[in-house]
XYZ file of N, CA and C in Angstrom:
384
model
N 85.039 103.890 128.902
C 86.339 104.275 128.927
C 87.019 103.801 127.700
N 87.876 104.611 127.177
C 88.671 104.288 126.030
C 89.737 103.380 126.236
N 90.025 102.326 125.612
C 91.046 101.267 125.958
C 92.061 101.164 124.828
N 92.009 101.937 123.704
C 92.991 101.800 122.713
C 94.255 102.046 122.959
N 95.323 101.742 122.442
C 96.655 102.050 122.758
C 97.381 103.161 122.167
N 96.931 103.592 120.863
C 97.525 104.793 120.283
C 96.654 105.974 120.236
N 97.050 107.151 120.785
C 96.312 108.245 120.841
C 96.888 109.197 119.714
N 96.090 109.816 118.946
C 96.540 110.579 117.994
C 96.095 112.164 118.116
N 96.773 112.992 117.739
C 96.519 114.546 118.056
C 96.293 115.169 116.661
N 95.495 116.168 116.632
C 95.230 117.017 115.423
C 93.893 116.581 114.965
N 93.827 116.582 113.503
C 92.514 116.227 112.961
C 92.478 114.757 112.868
N 91.731 113.990 113.592
C 91.629 112.556 113.663
C 90.310 112.020 113.312
N 90.306 110.987 112.649
C 89.163 110.129 112.378
C 89.038 108.914 113.510
N 87.912 108.653 113.929
C 87.680 107.711 114.880
C 86.615 106.775 114.650
N 86.549 105.543 115.331
C 85.576 104.553 115.006
C 84.176 105.168 115.482
N 83.258 104.871 114.697
C 81.920 105.407 114.970
C 81.224 104.790 116.045
N 81.572 103.640 116.314
C 81.054 102.935 117.558
C 81.647 103.204 118.733
N 82.978 103.192 118.913
C 83.600 103.310 120.308
C 84.407 104.698 120.349
N 84.529 105.172 119.234
C 85.475 106.459 119.205
C 87.006 106.344 119.438
N 87.466 105.076 119.088
C 88.909 104.728 119.250
C 89.534 105.584 118.068
N 90.565 106.159 118.180
C 91.358 106.905 117.101
C 91.742 105.877 116.134
N 91.619 106.330 114.789
C 91.959 105.428 113.741
C 92.998 106.019 112.742
N 92.971 107.243 112.439
C 93.810 107.864 111.440
C 93.807 109.423 111.486
N 94.970 109.882 111.086
C 94.989 111.306 110.999
C 94.590 111.846 109.653
N 94.124 113.048 109.548
C 93.692 113.456 108.190
C 94.743 113.474 107.259
N 96.032 113.778 107.767
C 97.061 113.962 106.817
C 97.640 112.660 106.175
N 96.914 111.503 106.596
C 97.392 110.117 106.160
C 96.392 109.751 104.890
N 95.337 110.690 104.587
C 94.527 110.357 103.473
C 95.389 110.486 102.243
N 95.163 109.441 101.416
C 95.904 109.447 100.148
C 94.762 110.021 98.945
N 93.481 109.369 99.229
C 92.458 109.738 98.275
C 91.011 109.649 99.013
N 90.141 110.524 98.488
C 88.701 110.442 99.074
C 87.864 109.959 97.988
N 88.488 109.325 97.019
C 87.560 108.825 95.819
C 87.525 107.360 95.652
N 87.034 106.631 96.684
C 87.031 105.302 96.796
C 85.662 104.760 97.183
N 85.291 103.663 96.828
C 83.984 103.131 97.334
C 84.249 101.774 98.161
N 83.650 101.726 99.218
C 83.657 100.469 100.044
C 82.306 99.629 99.964
N 82.181 98.718 100.782
C 80.838 97.860 100.580
C 79.714 98.717 101.089
N 79.763 99.846 101.857
C 78.620 100.561 102.355
C 78.611 101.967 101.612
N 79.419 102.289 100.766
C 79.383 103.600 99.888
C 80.773 104.041 100.190
N 80.787 105.491 100.083
C 82.153 106.211 99.975
C 83.030 105.791 100.985
N 84.354 105.845 100.711
C 85.537 105.421 101.677
C 86.768 106.152 101.412
N 87.760 106.310 102.232
C 88.874 107.002 102.012
C 90.070 106.029 101.981
N 91.085 106.184 101.239
C 92.240 105.309 101.209
C 93.433 106.112 102.004
N 93.899 105.423 103.095
C 94.782 105.944 104.066
C 96.252 105.208 103.892
N 97.356 106.000 104.084
C 98.639 105.443 104.134
C 98.842 104.537 105.358
N 98.256 105.032 106.309
C 98.510 104.395 107.805
C 97.296 104.656 108.756
N 97.088 103.530 109.500
C 95.983 103.624 110.444
C 96.477 102.986 111.780
N 95.770 103.320 112.948
C 96.095 102.727 114.334
C 95.025 101.987 114.748
N 95.227 101.261 115.826
C 94.045 100.786 116.795
C 93.224 99.801 115.886
N 93.709 99.239 114.925
C 93.037 98.104 113.978
C 93.673 96.707 113.977
N 92.903 95.691 113.724
C 93.586 94.421 113.604
C 93.000 94.049 112.225
N 94.097 93.418 111.597
C 93.866 92.721 110.240
C 93.475 91.258 110.347
N 92.570 90.924 109.590
C 92.016 89.481 109.652
C 92.852 88.701 108.459
N 92.443 87.540 108.213
C 93.094 86.786 107.323
C 92.975 87.260 105.980
N 94.072 87.433 105.099
C 93.848 87.971 103.705
C 92.978 86.900 102.857
N 92.190 87.457 102.000
C 91.355 86.872 101.143
C 91.291 87.415 99.654
N 91.147 86.671 98.637
C 90.984 87.201 97.385
C 89.717 87.963 97.208
N 89.614 89.181 96.776
C 88.484 89.833 96.451
C 88.416 90.350 95.159
N 87.309 90.473 94.440
C 86.945 90.895 93.139
C 86.535 92.348 93.418
N 87.217 93.288 93.192
C 86.925 94.752 93.387
C 86.846 95.373 91.888
N 86.355 96.651 91.866
C 86.215 97.293 90.633
C 87.525 97.522 89.991
N 88.685 97.724 90.664
C 89.863 97.739 90.045
C 90.601 96.464 89.749
N 89.903 95.365 90.030
C 90.635 93.938 89.742
C 90.538 93.055 90.857
N 91.268 91.972 90.692
C 91.457 90.902 91.728
C 92.549 91.361 92.585
N 92.200 91.408 93.930
C 93.274 91.831 94.905
C 93.229 90.977 96.296
N 94.293 90.775 96.822
C 94.279 90.085 98.092
C 94.151 91.179 99.304
N 93.007 91.151 99.980
C 92.844 92.059 100.875
C 92.473 91.512 102.474
N 92.756 92.177 103.328
C 92.368 91.773 104.710
C 91.534 92.700 105.254
N 90.358 92.051 105.784
C 89.317 92.945 106.338
C 90.189 93.541 107.689
N 89.598 94.788 107.888
C 90.150 95.348 109.210
C 89.104 95.733 110.163
N 89.323 95.413 111.428
C 88.252 95.691 112.394
C 88.980 96.647 113.577
N 88.009 97.417 114.144
C 88.440 98.132 115.418
C 89.081 97.346 116.568
N 90.229 97.582 116.950
C 90.796 96.643 118.092
C 89.820 96.624 119.367
N 89.061 97.750 119.716
C 88.411 97.801 120.857
C 87.179 97.091 120.768
N 86.259 97.553 119.749
C 84.841 96.991 119.664
C 84.666 95.996 118.508
N 85.675 95.787 117.755
C 85.518 94.769 116.643
C 84.637 95.265 115.524
N 84.360 96.426 115.402
C 83.424 97.049 114.280
C 84.388 96.774 112.915
N 83.716 96.358 111.922
C 84.261 96.227 110.727
C 84.463 97.650 110.146
N 85.576 97.998 109.668
C 85.951 99.274 109.239
C 86.246 99.347 107.721
N 86.736 98.311 107.112
C 87.136 98.317 105.661
C 88.167 97.240 105.544
N 89.253 97.492 104.550
C 90.178 96.419 104.408
C 91.630 97.064 104.002
N 92.597 96.240 104.256
C 94.065 96.551 103.834
C 94.189 95.799 102.532
N 94.921 96.600 101.641
C 95.289 96.044 100.327
C 96.468 95.375 100.678
N 96.643 93.817 100.555
C 97.829 93.096 100.943
C 98.598 92.993 99.597
N 97.929 92.546 98.590
C 98.537 92.308 97.196
C 97.534 92.694 96.044
N 98.123 93.292 95.075
C 97.260 93.633 94.014
C 97.645 92.824 92.741
N 96.688 92.678 91.885
C 97.112 91.833 90.543
C 97.610 92.599 89.294
N 97.576 93.820 89.485
C 97.944 94.671 88.243
C 99.003 95.786 88.669
N 100.024 95.763 87.868
C 101.108 96.912 88.077
C 100.511 98.206 88.274
N 99.440 98.495 87.591
C 98.834 99.939 87.775
C 98.106 100.129 89.002
N 97.948 99.213 89.788
C 97.280 99.239 91.060
C 98.231 99.202 92.273
N 99.564 98.964 91.990
C 100.648 98.762 92.912
C 100.674 99.719 94.026
N 100.279 101.005 93.779
C 100.280 101.978 94.723
C 99.346 101.847 95.946
N 98.397 100.765 95.867
C 97.422 100.399 96.899
C 98.009 99.506 97.855
N 98.997 98.792 97.449
C 99.610 97.737 98.442
C 100.096 98.281 99.705
N 99.534 97.546 100.862
C 99.928 98.074 102.105
C 99.102 99.283 102.737
N 98.189 99.785 101.964
C 97.233 100.860 102.126
C 95.981 100.345 102.644
N 95.399 101.251 103.467
C 93.974 100.983 104.174
C 92.834 101.743 103.591
N 91.779 100.966 103.416
C 90.558 101.620 103.090
C 89.540 101.732 104.171
N 89.204 102.818 104.563
C 88.257 102.979 105.780
C 87.030 103.606 105.252
N 85.815 102.767 105.582
C 84.671 103.224 104.983
C 84.051 104.374 105.815
N 83.447 105.424 105.170
C 83.197 106.698 105.712
C 81.971 106.356 106.812
N 81.027 105.387 106.553
C 80.071 105.030 107.321
C 80.602 104.518 108.853
N 81.754 104.082 108.890
C 82.282 103.509 109.931
C 83.281 104.266 110.845
N 83.553 105.472 110.476
C 84.321 106.552 111.031
C 83.674 107.872 111.209
N 84.260 108.594 112.071
C 83.693 109.997 112.309
C 84.988 110.898 112.612
N 84.690 112.233 112.387
C 85.729 113.207 112.781
C 85.774 113.282 114.291
N 86.889 112.998 114.973
C 86.957 113.280 116.350
C 86.718 114.732 116.758
N 85.818 115.060 117.608
C 85.575 116.434 117.973
C 84.794 117.335 116.913
N 84.402 116.603 115.955
C 83.604 117.299 114.865
C 84.437 118.213 114.185
N 85.668 118.247 113.927
C 86.444 119.442 113.341
C 85.830 119.463 111.901
N 85.830 120.993 111.478
C 85.307 121.243 110.325
C 83.895 120.780 110.057
N 83.164 120.732 111.068
C 81.677 120.346 110.894
C 80.908 121.315 109.942
N 80.238 120.791 109.109
C 79.422 121.579 108.180
C 77.915 121.488 108.801
N 77.513 122.584 109.323
C 76.252 122.639 110.049
C 74.955 122.508 108.982
N 75.089 122.866 107.909
C 73.950 122.619 107.032
C 73.620 121.394 106.412
N 74.369 120.413 106.930
C 74.224 119.043 106.481
C 74.007 118.029 107.766
N 73.118 117.374 107.850
C 72.855 116.500 109.083
C 74.012 115.315 109.079
N 74.386 114.996 110.258
C 75.328 113.850 110.461
C 74.586 112.556 110.102
N 75.306 111.741 109.308
C 74.730 110.394 108.950
C 75.419 109.274 109.554
N 74.814 108.372 110.100
C 75.371 107.119 110.583
C 74.629 105.915 109.876
N 75.527 105.429 108.998
C 74.854 104.291 108.126
C 74.739 103.080 108.933
N 73.547 102.518 108.917
C 73.316 101.115 109.596
C 74.172 100.119 108.972
N 74.754 100.262 107.917
C 75.544 99.154 107.220
C 76.812 98.758 107.846
N 77.412 99.692 108.667
C 78.433 99.554 109.620
C 78.279 98.032 110.212
N 79.128 97.247 110.372
C 79.022 95.809 110.982
C 78.675 95.785 112.558
N 79.107 96.937 113.216
C 78.837 97.086 114.597
C 79.667 96.041 115.427
N 79.093 95.759 116.572
C 79.896 94.763 117.679
C 79.558 93.396 117.077
N 80.425 92.510 117.329
C 80.206 91.060 117.085
C 79.625 90.412 118.188
């Protein structure tokens, strides 16, 4: 049974572990990001996540204060939220969310490409 509090309609990304809704497709800012497990998307807004304590992280784009984000339902690690960035050129990231592709899936498989097998990366942190 799904116990998340916010339900989204339309083209929705969900947690790969428990299928809790996370974000709508139209909230994507960019699909050209890398997370700790590979490709990731940058979102304006996400739901049904909790932010952990901010920490300083050294990323490709510089030193940033980021909060790891987890699914509220199953506590799967999903990515991070940019809290504060060190460079004015990276200011557009502040307050935005990076979700790792390996940790989310398209709800109801919208726009499923049948010639490519679905991948579930074992690097997603899973239940704690």
